[in-house]
CSV table of C-alpha atoms in Angstrom, one decimal:
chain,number,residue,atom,x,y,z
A,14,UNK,CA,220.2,258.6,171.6
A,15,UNK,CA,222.4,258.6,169.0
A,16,UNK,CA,222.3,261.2,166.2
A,17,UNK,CA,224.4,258.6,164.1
A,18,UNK,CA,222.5,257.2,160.7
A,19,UNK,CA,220.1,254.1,161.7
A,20,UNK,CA,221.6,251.8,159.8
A,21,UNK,CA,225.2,252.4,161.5
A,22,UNK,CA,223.4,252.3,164.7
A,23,UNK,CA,222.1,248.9,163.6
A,24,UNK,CA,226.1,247.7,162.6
A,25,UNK,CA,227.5,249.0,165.7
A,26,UNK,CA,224.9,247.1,167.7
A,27,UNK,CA,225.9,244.0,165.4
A,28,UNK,CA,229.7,244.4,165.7
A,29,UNK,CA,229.2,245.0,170.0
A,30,UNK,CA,227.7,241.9,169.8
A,31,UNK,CA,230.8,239.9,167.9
A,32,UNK,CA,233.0,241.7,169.7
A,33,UNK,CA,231.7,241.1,173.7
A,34,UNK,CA,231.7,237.3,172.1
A,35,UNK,CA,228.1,237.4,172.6
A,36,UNK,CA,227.9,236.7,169.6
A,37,UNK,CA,231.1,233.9,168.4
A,38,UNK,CA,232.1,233.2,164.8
A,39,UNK,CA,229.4,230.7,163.3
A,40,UNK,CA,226.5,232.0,165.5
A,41,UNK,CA,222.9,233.3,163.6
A,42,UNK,CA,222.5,236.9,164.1
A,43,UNK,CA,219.2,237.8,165.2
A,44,UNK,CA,217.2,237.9,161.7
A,45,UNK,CA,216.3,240.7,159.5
A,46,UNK,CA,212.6,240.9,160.7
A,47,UNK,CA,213.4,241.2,164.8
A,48,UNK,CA,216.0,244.0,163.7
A,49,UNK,CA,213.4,245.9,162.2
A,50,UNK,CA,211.3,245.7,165.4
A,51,UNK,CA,214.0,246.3,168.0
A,52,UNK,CA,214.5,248.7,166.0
A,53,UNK,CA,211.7,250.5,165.0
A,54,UNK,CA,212.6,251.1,161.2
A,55,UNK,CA,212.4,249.5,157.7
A,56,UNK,CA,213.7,246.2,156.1
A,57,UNK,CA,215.5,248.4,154.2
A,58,UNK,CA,217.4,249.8,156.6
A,59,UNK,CA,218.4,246.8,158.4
A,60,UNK,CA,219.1,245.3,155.1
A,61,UNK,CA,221.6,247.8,154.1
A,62,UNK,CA,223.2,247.5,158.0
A,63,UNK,CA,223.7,243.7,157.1
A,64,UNK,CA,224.4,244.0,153.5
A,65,UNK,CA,227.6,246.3,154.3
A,66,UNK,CA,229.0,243.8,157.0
A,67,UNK,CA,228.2,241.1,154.5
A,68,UNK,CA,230.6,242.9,152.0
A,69,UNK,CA,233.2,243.6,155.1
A,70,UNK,CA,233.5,239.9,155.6
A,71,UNK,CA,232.1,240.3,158.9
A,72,UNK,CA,228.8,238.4,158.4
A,73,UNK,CA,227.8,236.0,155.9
A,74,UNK,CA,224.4,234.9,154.8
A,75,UNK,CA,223.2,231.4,154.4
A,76,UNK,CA,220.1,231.2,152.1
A,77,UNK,CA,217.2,229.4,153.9
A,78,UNK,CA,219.3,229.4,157.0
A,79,UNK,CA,219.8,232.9,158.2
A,80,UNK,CA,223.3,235.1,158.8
A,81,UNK,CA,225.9,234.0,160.6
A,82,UNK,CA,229.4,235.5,161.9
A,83,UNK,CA,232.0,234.9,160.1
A,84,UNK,CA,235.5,234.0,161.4
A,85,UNK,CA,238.3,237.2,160.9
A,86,UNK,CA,240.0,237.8,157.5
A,87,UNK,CA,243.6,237.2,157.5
A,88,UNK,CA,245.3,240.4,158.2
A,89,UNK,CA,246.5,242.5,155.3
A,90,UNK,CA,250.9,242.8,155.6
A,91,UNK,CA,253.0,245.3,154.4
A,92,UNK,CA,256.9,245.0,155.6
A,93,UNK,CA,258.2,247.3,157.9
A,94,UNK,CA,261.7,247.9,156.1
A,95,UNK,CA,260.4,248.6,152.5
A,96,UNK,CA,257.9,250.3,150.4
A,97,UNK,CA,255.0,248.9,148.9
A,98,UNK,CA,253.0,250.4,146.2
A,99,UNK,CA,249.3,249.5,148.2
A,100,UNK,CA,247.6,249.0,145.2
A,101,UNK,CA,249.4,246.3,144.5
A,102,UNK,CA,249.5,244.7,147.8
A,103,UNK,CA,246.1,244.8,147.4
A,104,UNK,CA,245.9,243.3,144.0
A,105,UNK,CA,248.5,240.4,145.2
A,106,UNK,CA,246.0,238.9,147.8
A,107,UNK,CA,243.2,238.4,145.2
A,108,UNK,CA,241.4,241.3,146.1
A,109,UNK,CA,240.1,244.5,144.3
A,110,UNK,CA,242.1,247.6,145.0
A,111,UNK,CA,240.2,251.6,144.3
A,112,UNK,CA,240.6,254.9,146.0
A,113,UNK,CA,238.8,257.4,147.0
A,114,UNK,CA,240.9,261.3,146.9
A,115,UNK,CA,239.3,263.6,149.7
A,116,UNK,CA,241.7,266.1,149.4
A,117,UNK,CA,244.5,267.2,147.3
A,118,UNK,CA,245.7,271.0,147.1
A,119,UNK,CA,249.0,273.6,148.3
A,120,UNK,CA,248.9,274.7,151.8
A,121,UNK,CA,251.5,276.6,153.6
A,122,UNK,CA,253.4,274.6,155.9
A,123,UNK,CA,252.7,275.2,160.2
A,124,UNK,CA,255.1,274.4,162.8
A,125,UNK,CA,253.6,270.7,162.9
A,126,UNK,CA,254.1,270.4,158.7
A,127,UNK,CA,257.8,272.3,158.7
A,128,UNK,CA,258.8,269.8,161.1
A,129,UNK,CA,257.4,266.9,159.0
A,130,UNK,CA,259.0,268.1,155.9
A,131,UNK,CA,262.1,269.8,156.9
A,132,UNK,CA,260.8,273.0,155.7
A,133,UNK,CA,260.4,276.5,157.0
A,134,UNK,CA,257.3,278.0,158.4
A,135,UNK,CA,255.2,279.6,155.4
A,136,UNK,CA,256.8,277.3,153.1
A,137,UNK,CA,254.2,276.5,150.4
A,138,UNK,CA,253.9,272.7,150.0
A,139,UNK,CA,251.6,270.3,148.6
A,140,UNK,CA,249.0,268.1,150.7
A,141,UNK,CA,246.9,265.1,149.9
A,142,UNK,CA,244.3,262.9,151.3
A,143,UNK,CA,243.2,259.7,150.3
A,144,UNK,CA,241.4,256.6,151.4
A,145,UNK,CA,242.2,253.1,150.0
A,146,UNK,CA,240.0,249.9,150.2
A,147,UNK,CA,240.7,246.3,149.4
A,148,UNK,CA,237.3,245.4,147.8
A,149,UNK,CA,235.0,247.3,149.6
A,150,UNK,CA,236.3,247.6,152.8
A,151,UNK,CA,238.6,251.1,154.1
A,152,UNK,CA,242.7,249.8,154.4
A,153,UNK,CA,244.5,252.7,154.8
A,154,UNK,CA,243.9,256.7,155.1
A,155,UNK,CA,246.8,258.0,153.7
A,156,UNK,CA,247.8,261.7,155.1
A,157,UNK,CA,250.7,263.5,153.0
A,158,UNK,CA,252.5,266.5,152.5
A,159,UNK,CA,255.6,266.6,149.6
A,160,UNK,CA,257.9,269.5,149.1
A,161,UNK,CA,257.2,271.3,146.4
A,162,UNK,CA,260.4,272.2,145.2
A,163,UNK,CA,261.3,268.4,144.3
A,164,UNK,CA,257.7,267.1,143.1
A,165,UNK,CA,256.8,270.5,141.3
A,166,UNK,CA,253.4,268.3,139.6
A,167,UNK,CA,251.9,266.5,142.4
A,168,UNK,CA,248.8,268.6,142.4
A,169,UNK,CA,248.2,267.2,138.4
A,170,UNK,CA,248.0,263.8,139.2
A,171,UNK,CA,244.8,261.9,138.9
A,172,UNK,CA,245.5,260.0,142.3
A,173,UNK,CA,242.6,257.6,141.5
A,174,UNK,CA,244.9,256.0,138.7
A,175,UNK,CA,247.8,255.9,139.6
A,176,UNK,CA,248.9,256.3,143.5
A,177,UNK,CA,251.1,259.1,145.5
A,178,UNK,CA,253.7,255.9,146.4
A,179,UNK,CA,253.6,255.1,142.6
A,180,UNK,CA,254.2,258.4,141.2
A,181,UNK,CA,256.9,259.8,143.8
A,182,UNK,CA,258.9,256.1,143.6
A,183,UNK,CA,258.9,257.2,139.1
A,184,UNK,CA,260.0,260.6,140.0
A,185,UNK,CA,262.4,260.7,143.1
A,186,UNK,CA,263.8,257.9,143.1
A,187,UNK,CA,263.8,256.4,146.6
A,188,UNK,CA,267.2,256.5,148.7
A,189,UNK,CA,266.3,256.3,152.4
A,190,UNK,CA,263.2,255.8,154.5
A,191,UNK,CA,262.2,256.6,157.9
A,192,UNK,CA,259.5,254.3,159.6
A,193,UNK,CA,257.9,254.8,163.4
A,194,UNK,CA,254.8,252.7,164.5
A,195,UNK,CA,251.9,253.4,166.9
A,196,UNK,CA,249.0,252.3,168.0
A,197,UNK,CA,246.9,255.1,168.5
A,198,UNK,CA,243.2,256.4,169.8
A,199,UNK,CA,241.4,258.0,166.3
A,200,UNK,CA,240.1,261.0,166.4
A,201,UNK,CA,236.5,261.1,165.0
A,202,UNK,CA,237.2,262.1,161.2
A,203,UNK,CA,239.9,258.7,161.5
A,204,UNK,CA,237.1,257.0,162.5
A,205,UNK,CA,234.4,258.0,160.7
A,206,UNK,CA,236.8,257.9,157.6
A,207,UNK,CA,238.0,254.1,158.2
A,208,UNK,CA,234.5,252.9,159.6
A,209,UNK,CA,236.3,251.8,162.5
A,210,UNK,CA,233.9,250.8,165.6
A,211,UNK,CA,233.6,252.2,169.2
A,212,UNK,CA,236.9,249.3,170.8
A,213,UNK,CA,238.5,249.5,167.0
A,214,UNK,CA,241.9,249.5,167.7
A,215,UNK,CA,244.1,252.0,164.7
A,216,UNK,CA,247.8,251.7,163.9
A,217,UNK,CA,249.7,254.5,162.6
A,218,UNK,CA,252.8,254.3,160.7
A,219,UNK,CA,254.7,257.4,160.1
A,220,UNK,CA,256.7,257.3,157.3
A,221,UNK,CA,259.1,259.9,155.9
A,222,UNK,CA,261.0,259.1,152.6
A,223,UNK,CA,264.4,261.1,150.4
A,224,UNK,CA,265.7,260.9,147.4
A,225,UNK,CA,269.2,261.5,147.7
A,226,UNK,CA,269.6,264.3,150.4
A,227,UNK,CA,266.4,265.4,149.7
A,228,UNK,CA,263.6,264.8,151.7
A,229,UNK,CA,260.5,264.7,149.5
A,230,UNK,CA,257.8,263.0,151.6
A,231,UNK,CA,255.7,263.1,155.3
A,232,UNK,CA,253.1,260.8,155.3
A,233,UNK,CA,250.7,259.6,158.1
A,234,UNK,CA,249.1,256.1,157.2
A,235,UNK,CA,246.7,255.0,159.3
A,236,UNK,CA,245.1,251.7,159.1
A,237,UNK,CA,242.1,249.5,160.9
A,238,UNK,CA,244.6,247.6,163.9
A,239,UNK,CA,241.7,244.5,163.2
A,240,UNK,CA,242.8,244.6,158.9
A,241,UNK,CA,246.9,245.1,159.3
A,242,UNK,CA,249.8,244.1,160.3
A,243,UNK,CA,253.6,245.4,159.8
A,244,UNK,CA,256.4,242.8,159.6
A,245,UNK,CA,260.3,243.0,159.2
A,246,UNK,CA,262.9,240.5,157.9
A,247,UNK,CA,266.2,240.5,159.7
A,248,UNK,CA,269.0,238.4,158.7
A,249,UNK,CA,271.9,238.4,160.7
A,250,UNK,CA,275.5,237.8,160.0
């Protein structure tokens, strides 16, 4: 059995269902009441199950009719050949942007980070962490290490008002970018973090960025593959 929260057992069983097509957008979920005896736990609990896919746009209730499936957002779309401050992406398509900063402090930089950053090993360097939601739902776990040297007050920032993209673009002023895409298998904290389910597919763009001949940035951003796309804009000659 799972040693997972009930009510997330109860939204995984929901989502297995939209996603086998058992259950197709516009079809009643089975109600509150046979939840809780399937179940074996409070109204409550389901309700909170319910209520969280209700603010994912995943379900939608129907007063005096029941709950039904609702069909897929739109994707959120960030281009491939720029940078976008995701706050106000987020703000653009109507919806309410807010972070959450799980971690934000100096390390010294590993073989993985020195590569990142173009560092030496046992270079001190600066690392944060933070998860951003459109509305209520998880977008984007942002993963970062900055060089020290050329962004000397990172660490000072209150990242919950104004964003890493924001504050780097004010301070070293972008010259180049570096983009690679994936789509990868999350490891459990991804997961966990993004509230992805069990088939959730997760793309991860990796993004380095310089200012000058500086290189100033490493950032993993990883983002639910169901919430996001990446476009580019070509023209040719």
């Amino acid at each position: 059995m799972s040693s997972s929260p009930l009510y997330l057992q109860i939204k995984q069983f929901i989502l297995d269902n939209i996603e086998s097509g058992r259950w197709p957008v516009g079809h009643r979920i089975t109600t509150e009441l046979e939840l809780t005896e399937q179940f074996s736990v409070s109204r409550m609990t389901v309700n909170k199950a319910i209520r969280d896919l209700v603010a994912d746009g995943i379900l939608q209730r129907r007063p005096r009719l029941g709950t039904f499936v609702c069909a897929p957002e739109e994707k959120a779309e960030s281009p491939l050949l720029d940078i976008r401050n995701i706050a106000e992406e987020v703000v653009s398509r109507g919806q309410r942007y807010h972070n959450k900063v799980i971690s934000q402090h100096e390390l010294i930089a590993d073989d993985f980070v020195a590569i990142k950053l173009g560092v030496m090993v046992g270079t001190a360097v600066f690392y944060s962490e933070i998860l951003h939601f459109a509305n209520e739902t998880p977008l984007q776990l942002e993963v970062r290490w900055v060089n020290a040297r050329y962004a000397p007050h990172y660490l000072e920032q209150d990242f919950t008002r104004i964003t890493p993209n924001q504050y780097l673009s004010e301070n070293c002023p972008l010259s180049a970018i570096e983009h690679t895409v994936e789509a990868i298998v999350p490891d459990n904290h991804i997961k966990t973090t993004l509230a992805l389910s069990a088939s959730e597919p997760c793309l991860l763009l990796n993004r380095r960025t310089w200012s000058g001949d500086r290189l100033v940035s490493s950032a993993l951003l990883y983002h639910p593959g169901s919430k996001y796309k990446l476009t580019s804009k070509i023209v040719l000659s």
